[in-house]
mmCIF file of C-alpha atoms in Angstrom:
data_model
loop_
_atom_site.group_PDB
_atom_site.id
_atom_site.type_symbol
_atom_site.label_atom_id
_atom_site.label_comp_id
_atom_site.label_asym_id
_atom_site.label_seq_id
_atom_site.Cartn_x
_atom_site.Cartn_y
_atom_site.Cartn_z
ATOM 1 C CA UNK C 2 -10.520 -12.226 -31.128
ATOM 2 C CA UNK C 3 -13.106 -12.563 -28.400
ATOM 3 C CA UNK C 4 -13.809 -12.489 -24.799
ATOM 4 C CA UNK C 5 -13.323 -14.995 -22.866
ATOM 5 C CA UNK C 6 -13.262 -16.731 -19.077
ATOM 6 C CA UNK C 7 -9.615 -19.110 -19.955
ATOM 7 C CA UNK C 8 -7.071 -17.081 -18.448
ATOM 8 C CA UNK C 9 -5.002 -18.056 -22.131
ATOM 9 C CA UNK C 10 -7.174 -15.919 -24.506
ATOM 10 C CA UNK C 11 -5.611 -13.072 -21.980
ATOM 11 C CA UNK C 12 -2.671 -14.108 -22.641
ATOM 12 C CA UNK C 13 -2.922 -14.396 -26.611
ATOM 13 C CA UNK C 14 -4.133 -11.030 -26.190
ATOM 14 C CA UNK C 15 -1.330 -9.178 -25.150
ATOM 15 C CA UNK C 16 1.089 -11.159 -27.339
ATOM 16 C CA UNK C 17 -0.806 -9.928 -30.052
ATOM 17 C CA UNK C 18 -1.081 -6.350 -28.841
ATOM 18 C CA UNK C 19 3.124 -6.832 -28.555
ATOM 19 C CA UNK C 20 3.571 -8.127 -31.502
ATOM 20 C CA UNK C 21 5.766 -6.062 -33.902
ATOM 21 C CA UNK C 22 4.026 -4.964 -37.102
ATOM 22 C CA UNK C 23 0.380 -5.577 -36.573
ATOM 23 C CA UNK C 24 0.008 -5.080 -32.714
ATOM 24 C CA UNK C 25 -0.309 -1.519 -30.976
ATOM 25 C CA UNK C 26 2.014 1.017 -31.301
ATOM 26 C CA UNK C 27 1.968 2.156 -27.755
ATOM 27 C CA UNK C 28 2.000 -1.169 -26.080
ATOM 28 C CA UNK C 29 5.118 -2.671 -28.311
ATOM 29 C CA UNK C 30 7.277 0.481 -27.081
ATOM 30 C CA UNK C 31 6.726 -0.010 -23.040
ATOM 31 C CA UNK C 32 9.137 -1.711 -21.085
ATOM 32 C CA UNK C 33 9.032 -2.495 -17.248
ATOM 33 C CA UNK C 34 10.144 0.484 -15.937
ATOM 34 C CA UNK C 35 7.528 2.218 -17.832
ATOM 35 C CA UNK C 36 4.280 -0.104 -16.818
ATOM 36 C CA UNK C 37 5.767 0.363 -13.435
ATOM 37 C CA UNK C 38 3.501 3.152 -12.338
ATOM 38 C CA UNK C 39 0.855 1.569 -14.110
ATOM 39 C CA UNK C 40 0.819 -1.776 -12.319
ATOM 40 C CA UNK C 41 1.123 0.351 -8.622
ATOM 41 C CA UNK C 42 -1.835 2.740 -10.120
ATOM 42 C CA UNK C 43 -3.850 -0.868 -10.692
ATOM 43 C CA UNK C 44 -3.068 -2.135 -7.398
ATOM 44 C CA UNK C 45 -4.369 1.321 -5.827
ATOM 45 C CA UNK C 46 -7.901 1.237 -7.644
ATOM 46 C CA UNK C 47 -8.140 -2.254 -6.603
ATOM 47 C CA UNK C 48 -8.132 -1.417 -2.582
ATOM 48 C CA UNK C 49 -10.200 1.511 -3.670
ATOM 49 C CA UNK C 50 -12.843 -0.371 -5.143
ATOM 50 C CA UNK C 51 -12.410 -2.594 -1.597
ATOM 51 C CA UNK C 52 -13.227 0.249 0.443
ATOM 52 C CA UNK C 53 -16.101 1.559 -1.208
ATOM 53 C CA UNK C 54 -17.471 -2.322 -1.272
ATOM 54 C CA UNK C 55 -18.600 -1.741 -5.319
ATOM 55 C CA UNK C 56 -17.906 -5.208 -6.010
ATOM 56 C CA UNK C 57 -18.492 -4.409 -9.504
ATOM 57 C CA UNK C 58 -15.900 -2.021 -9.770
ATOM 58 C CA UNK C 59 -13.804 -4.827 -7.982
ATOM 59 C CA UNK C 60 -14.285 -7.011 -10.889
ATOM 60 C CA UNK C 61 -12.817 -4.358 -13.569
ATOM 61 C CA UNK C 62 -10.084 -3.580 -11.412
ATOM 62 C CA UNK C 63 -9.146 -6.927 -10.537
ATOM 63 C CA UNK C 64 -9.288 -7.339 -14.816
ATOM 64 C CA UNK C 65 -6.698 -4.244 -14.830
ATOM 65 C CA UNK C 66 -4.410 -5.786 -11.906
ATOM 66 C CA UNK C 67 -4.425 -8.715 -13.906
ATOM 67 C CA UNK C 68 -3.661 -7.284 -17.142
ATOM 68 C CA UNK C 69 -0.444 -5.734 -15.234
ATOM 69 C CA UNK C 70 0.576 -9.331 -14.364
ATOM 70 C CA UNK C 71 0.885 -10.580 -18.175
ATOM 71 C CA UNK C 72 1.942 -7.383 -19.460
ATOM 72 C CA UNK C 73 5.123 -7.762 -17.152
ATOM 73 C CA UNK C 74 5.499 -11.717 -17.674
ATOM 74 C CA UNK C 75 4.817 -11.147 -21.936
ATOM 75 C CA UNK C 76 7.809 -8.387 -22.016
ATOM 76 C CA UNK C 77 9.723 -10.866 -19.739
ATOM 77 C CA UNK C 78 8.961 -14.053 -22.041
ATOM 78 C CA UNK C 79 10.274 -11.863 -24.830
ATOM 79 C CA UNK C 80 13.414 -11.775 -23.261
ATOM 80 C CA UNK C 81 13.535 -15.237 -22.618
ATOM 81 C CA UNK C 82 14.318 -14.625 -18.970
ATOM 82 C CA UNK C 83 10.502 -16.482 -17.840
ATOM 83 C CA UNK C 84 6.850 -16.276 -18.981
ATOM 84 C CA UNK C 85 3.094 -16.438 -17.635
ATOM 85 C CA UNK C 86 3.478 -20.071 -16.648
ATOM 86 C CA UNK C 87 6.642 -19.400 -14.371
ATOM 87 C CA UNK C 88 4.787 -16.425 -12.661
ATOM 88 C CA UNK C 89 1.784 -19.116 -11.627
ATOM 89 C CA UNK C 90 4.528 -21.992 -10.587
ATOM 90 C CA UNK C 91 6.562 -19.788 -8.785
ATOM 91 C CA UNK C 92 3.182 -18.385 -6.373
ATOM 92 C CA UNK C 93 2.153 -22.043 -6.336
ATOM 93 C CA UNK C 94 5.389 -23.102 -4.589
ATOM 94 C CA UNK C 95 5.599 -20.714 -2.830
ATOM 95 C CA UNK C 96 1.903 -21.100 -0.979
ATOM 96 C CA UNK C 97 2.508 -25.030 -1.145
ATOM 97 C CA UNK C 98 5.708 -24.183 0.681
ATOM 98 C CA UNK C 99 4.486 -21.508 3.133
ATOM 99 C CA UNK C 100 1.810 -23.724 4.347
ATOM 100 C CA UNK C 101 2.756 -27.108 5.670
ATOM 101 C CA UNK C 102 -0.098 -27.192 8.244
ATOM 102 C CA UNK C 103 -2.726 -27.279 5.114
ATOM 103 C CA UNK C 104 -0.428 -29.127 2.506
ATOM 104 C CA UNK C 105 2.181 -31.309 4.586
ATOM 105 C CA UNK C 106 2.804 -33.292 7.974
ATOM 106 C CA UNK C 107 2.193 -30.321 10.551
ATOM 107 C CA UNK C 108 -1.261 -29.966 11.729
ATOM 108 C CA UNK C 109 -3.289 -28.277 14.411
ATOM 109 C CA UNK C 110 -1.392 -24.702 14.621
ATOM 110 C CA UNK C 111 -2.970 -21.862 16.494
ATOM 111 C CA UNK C 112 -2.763 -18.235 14.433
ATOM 112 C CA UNK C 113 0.293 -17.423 16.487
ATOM 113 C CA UNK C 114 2.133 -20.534 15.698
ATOM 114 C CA UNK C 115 1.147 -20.241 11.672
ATOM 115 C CA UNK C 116 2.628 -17.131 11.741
ATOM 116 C CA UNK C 117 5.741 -17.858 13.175
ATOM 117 C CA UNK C 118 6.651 -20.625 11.089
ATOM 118 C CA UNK C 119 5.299 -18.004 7.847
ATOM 119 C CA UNK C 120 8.104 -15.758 8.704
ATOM 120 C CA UNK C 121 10.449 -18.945 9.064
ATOM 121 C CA UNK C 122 10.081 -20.146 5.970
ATOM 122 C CA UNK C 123 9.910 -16.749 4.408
ATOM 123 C CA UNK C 124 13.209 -16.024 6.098
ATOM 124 C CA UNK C 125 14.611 -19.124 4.506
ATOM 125 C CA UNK C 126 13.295 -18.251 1.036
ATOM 126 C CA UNK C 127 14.787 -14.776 2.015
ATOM 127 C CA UNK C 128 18.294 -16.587 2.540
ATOM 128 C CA UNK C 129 17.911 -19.038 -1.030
ATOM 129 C CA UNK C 130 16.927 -16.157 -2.894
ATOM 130 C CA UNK C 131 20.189 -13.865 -1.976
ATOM 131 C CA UNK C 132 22.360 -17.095 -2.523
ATOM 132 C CA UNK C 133 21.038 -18.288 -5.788
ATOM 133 C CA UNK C 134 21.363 -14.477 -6.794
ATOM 134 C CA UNK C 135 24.977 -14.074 -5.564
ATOM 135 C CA UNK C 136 25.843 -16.911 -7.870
ATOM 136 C CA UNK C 137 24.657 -15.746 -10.755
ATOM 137 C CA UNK C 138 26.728 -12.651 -9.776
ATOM 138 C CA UNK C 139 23.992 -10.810 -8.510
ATOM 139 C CA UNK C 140 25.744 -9.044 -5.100
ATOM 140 C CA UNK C 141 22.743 -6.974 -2.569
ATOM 141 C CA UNK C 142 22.267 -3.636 -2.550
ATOM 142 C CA UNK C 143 23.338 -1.797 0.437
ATOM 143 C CA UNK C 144 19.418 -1.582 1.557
ATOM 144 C CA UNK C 145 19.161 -5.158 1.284
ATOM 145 C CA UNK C 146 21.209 -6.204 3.233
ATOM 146 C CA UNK C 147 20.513 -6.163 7.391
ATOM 147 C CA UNK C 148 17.276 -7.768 9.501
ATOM 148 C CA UNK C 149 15.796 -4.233 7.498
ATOM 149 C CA UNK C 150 16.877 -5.298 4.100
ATOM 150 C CA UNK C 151 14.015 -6.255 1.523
ATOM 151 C CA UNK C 152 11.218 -3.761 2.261
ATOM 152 C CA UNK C 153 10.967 -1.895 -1.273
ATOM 153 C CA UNK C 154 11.885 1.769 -1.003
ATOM 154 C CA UNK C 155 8.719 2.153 -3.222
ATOM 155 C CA UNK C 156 6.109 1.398 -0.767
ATOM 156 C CA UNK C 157 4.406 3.913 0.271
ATOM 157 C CA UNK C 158 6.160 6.143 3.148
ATOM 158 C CA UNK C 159 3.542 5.030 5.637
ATOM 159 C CA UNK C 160 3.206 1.683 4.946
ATOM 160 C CA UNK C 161 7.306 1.206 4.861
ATOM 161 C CA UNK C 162 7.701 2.804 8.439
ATOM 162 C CA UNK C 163 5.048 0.464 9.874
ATOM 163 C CA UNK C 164 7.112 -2.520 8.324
ATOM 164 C CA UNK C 165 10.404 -1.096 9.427
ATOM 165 C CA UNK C 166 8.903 -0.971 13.034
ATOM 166 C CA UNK C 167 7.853 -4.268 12.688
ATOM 167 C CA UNK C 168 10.845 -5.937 11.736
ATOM 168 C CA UNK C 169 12.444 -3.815 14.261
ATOM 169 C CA UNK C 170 10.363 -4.948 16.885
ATOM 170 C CA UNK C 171 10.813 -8.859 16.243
ATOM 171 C CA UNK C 172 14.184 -8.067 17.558
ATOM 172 C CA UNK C 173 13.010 -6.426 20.759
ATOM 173 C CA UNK C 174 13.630 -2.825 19.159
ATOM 174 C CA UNK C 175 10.261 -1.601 20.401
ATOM 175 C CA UNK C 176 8.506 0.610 23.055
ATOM 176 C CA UNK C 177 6.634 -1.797 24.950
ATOM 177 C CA UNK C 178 3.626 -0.299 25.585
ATOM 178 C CA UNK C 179 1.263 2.341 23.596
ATOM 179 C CA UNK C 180 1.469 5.143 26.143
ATOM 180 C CA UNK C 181 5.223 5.315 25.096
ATOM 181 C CA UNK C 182 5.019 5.957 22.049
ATOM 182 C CA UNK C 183 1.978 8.787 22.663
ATOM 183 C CA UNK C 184 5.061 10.082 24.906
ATOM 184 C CA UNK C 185 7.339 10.391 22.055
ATOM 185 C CA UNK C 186 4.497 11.905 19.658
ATOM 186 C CA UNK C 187 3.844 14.997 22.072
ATOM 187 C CA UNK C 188 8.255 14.967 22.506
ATOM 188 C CA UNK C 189 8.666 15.284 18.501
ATOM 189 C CA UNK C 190 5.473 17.431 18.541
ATOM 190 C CA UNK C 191 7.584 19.940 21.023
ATOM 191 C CA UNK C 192 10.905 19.355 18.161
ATOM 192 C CA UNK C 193 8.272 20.397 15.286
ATOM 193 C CA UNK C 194 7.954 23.709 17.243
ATOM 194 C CA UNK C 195 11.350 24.437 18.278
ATOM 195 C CA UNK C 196 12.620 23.980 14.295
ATOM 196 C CA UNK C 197 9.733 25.783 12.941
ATOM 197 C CA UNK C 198 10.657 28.798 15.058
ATOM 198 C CA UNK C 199 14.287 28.377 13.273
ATOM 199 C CA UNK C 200 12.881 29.109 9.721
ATOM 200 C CA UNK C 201 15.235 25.934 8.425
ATOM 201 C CA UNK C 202 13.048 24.021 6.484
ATOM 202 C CA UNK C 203 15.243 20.986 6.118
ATOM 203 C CA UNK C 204 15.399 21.285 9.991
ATOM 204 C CA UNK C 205 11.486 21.576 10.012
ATOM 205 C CA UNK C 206 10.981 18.534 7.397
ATOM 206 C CA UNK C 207 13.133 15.947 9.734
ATOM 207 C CA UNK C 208 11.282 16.901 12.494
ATOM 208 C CA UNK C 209 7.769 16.514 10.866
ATOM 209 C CA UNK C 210 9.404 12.977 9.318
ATOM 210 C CA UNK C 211 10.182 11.896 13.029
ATOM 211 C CA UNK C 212 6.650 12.691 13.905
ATOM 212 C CA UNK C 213 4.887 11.324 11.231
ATOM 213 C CA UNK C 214 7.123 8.148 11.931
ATOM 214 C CA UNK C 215 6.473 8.072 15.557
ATOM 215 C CA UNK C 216 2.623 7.974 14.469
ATOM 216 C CA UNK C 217 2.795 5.488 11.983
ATOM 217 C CA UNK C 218 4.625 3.274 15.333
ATOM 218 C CA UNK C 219 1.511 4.081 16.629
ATOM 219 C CA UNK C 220 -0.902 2.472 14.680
ATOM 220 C CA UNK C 221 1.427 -0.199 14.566
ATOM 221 C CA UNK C 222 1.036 -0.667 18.261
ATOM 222 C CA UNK C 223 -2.545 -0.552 17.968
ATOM 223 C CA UNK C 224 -2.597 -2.936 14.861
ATOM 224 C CA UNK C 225 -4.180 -0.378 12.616
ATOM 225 C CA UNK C 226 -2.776 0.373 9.094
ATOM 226 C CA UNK C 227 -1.430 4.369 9.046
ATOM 227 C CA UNK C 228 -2.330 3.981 4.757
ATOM 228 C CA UNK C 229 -5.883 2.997 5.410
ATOM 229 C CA UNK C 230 -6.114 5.047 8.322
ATOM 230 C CA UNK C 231 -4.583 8.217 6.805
ATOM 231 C CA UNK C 232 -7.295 7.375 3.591
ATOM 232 C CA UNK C 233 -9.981 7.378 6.023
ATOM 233 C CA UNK C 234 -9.015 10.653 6.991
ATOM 234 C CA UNK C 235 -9.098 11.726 3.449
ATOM 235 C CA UNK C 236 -12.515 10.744 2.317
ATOM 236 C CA UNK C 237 -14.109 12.079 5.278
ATOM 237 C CA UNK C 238 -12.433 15.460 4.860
ATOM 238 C CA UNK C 239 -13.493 15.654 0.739
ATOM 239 C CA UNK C 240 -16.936 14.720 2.694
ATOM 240 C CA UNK C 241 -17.095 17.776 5.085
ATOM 241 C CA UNK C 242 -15.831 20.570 2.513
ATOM 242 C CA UNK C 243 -18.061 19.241 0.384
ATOM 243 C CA UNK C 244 -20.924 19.526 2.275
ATOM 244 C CA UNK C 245 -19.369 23.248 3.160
ATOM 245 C CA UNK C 246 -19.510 23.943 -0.746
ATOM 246 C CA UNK C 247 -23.446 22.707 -1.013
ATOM 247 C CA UNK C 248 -24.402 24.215 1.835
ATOM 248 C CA UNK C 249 -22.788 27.990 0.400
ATOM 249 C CA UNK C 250 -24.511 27.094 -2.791
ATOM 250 C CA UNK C 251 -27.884 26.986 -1.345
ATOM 251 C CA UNK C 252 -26.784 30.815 0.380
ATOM 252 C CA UNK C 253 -25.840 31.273 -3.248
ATOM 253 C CA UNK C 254 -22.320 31.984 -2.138
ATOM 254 C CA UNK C 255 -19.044 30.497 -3.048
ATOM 255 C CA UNK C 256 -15.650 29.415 -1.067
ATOM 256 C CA UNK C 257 -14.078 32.549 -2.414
ATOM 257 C CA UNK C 258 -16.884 34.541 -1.020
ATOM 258 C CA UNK C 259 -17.321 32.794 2.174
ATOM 259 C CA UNK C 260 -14.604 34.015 5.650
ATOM 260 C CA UNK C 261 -13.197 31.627 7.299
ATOM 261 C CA UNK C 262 -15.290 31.837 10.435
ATOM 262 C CA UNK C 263 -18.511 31.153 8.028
ATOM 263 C CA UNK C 264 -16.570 27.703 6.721
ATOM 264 C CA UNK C 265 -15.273 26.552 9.770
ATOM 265 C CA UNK C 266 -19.541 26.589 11.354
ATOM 266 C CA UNK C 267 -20.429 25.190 8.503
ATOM 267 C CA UNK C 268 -17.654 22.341 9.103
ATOM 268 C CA UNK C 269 -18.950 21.777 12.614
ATOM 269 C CA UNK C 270 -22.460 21.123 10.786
ATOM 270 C CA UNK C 271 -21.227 18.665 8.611
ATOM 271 C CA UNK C 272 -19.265 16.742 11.360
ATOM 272 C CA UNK C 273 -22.309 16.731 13.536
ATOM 273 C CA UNK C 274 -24.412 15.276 10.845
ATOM 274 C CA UNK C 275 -22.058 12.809 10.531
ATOM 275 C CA UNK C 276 -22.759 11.569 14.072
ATOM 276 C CA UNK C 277 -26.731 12.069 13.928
ATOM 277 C CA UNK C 278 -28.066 7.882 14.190
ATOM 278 C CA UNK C 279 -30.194 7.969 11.168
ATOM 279 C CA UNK C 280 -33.503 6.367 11.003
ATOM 280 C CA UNK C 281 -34.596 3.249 12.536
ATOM 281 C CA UNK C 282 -37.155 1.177 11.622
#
């Protein structure tokens, strides 16, 4: 077996790595819940890679988002239920289908319009999809059902409040301006301090939910993603304590040694180095 560009040689790879007998162990025993966190894992190195701009390191991942892809549609074909070939028809249709301005008889949309008649359509598909399931005996959960329904409980927390906002707000459900919602952040702010004086920590957790929701409306309103925002965040503050722990290296110190007061300057360092303009030429 060798490498190769056709998308098939991937595919003869994992049937062989499946195969009972002479393929691998570990692979032949996984099923779809267990490649689950796998294929979510993938997806997550993939925007990584995005936001650092290696491109590199978006070609491997890519490789390992698309490995996820046949792993899935080999353990489905084994079932009989649909295989690799399906998987492409099924995104071909469904991009043929979702745009009738590039592929059909409608032509000259402006943004606004396309996406309009891209949630039509979807909404349709929506509708096909829960009837062709009901008649195979296939009745909705409870959280699919509703103008809510459909947004997987596995997102991410953030990402599945902005899209519950959203839907929300097609509907009129929705503050109409920004300044509103900054209202209700500093009201649940005042509700995080009135339970955390109570001691209840359930009490304390809703509270800090309804803020964190209220922010993630925020964004929304300012058409920023809370994930990417909130990641941001995250490598900037991994940049700042680490430049803390070089800078107490070269005092030949460490964070255990160091007070609080002696962190917190050198934090104030590192986030005014940050906004230094570096050279010019």
């Amino acid at each position: 077996m060798t490498p190769s560009k056709d998308i098939t040689r991937l595919i003869e790879i994992m049937a062989a790595l499946r195969t009972p007998g002479t393929g691998c162990p570990w692979d032949i025993e996984q099923d779809f819940a267990s490649i689950a966190p796998y294929t979510l894992e993938e997806a997550y190195e993939v925007v990584d890679a995005i936001e650092r701009g290696d491109l590199a390191d978006l070609r491997d991942e890519l490789g390992d988002l698309l490995l996820q892809v046949v792993f899935h549609a080999r353990m489905a074909e084994e079932q009989g239920a649909f295989a690799f070939p399906d998987v492409v028809e099924a995104i071909t249709r469904k991009l043929i289908r979702r745009h009738p301005h590039v592929f059909g008889d409608i032509k000259d949309l402006s943004p606004e319009e396309v996406k309009n008649l891209w949630d039509t359509i979807k909404a349709e598909e929506k509708a096909e999809r829960r009837a062709a399931r009901e008649t195979m005996g296939h009745m909705p959960e409870p959280h699919e059902a509703g103008l809510l329904g459909g947004i997987p409980t596995t997102l991410p927390a953030l990402t599945r409040a902005q899209k519950l906002t959203a839907k929300a707000a097609k509907v009129g459900f929705d503050w109409p301006e920004a300044v509103q919602v900054i209202d209700k952040i500093h009201e649940e702010l005042e509700e995080v301090k009135e339970a955390s004086s109570s001691g209840q920590k359930d009490r304390i957790e809703d509270e800090i939910g309804d803020l964190l929701f209220s922010v993630t409306n925020l964004a929304r309103h300012f058409g920023i993603d809370p994930e990417r925002a909130l990641r941001r965040t995250n490598a900037k503050f991994e940049r700042r304590f680490k430049a803390i722990e070089t800078a107490l290296g070269e005092r030949d110190r460490s964070l255990d040694e160091a007070s609080l007061e002696e962190m917190e300057e050198l934090w104030v360092a590192a986030k005014l180095a940050e906004r230094e303009p570096g050279p010019t030429s």
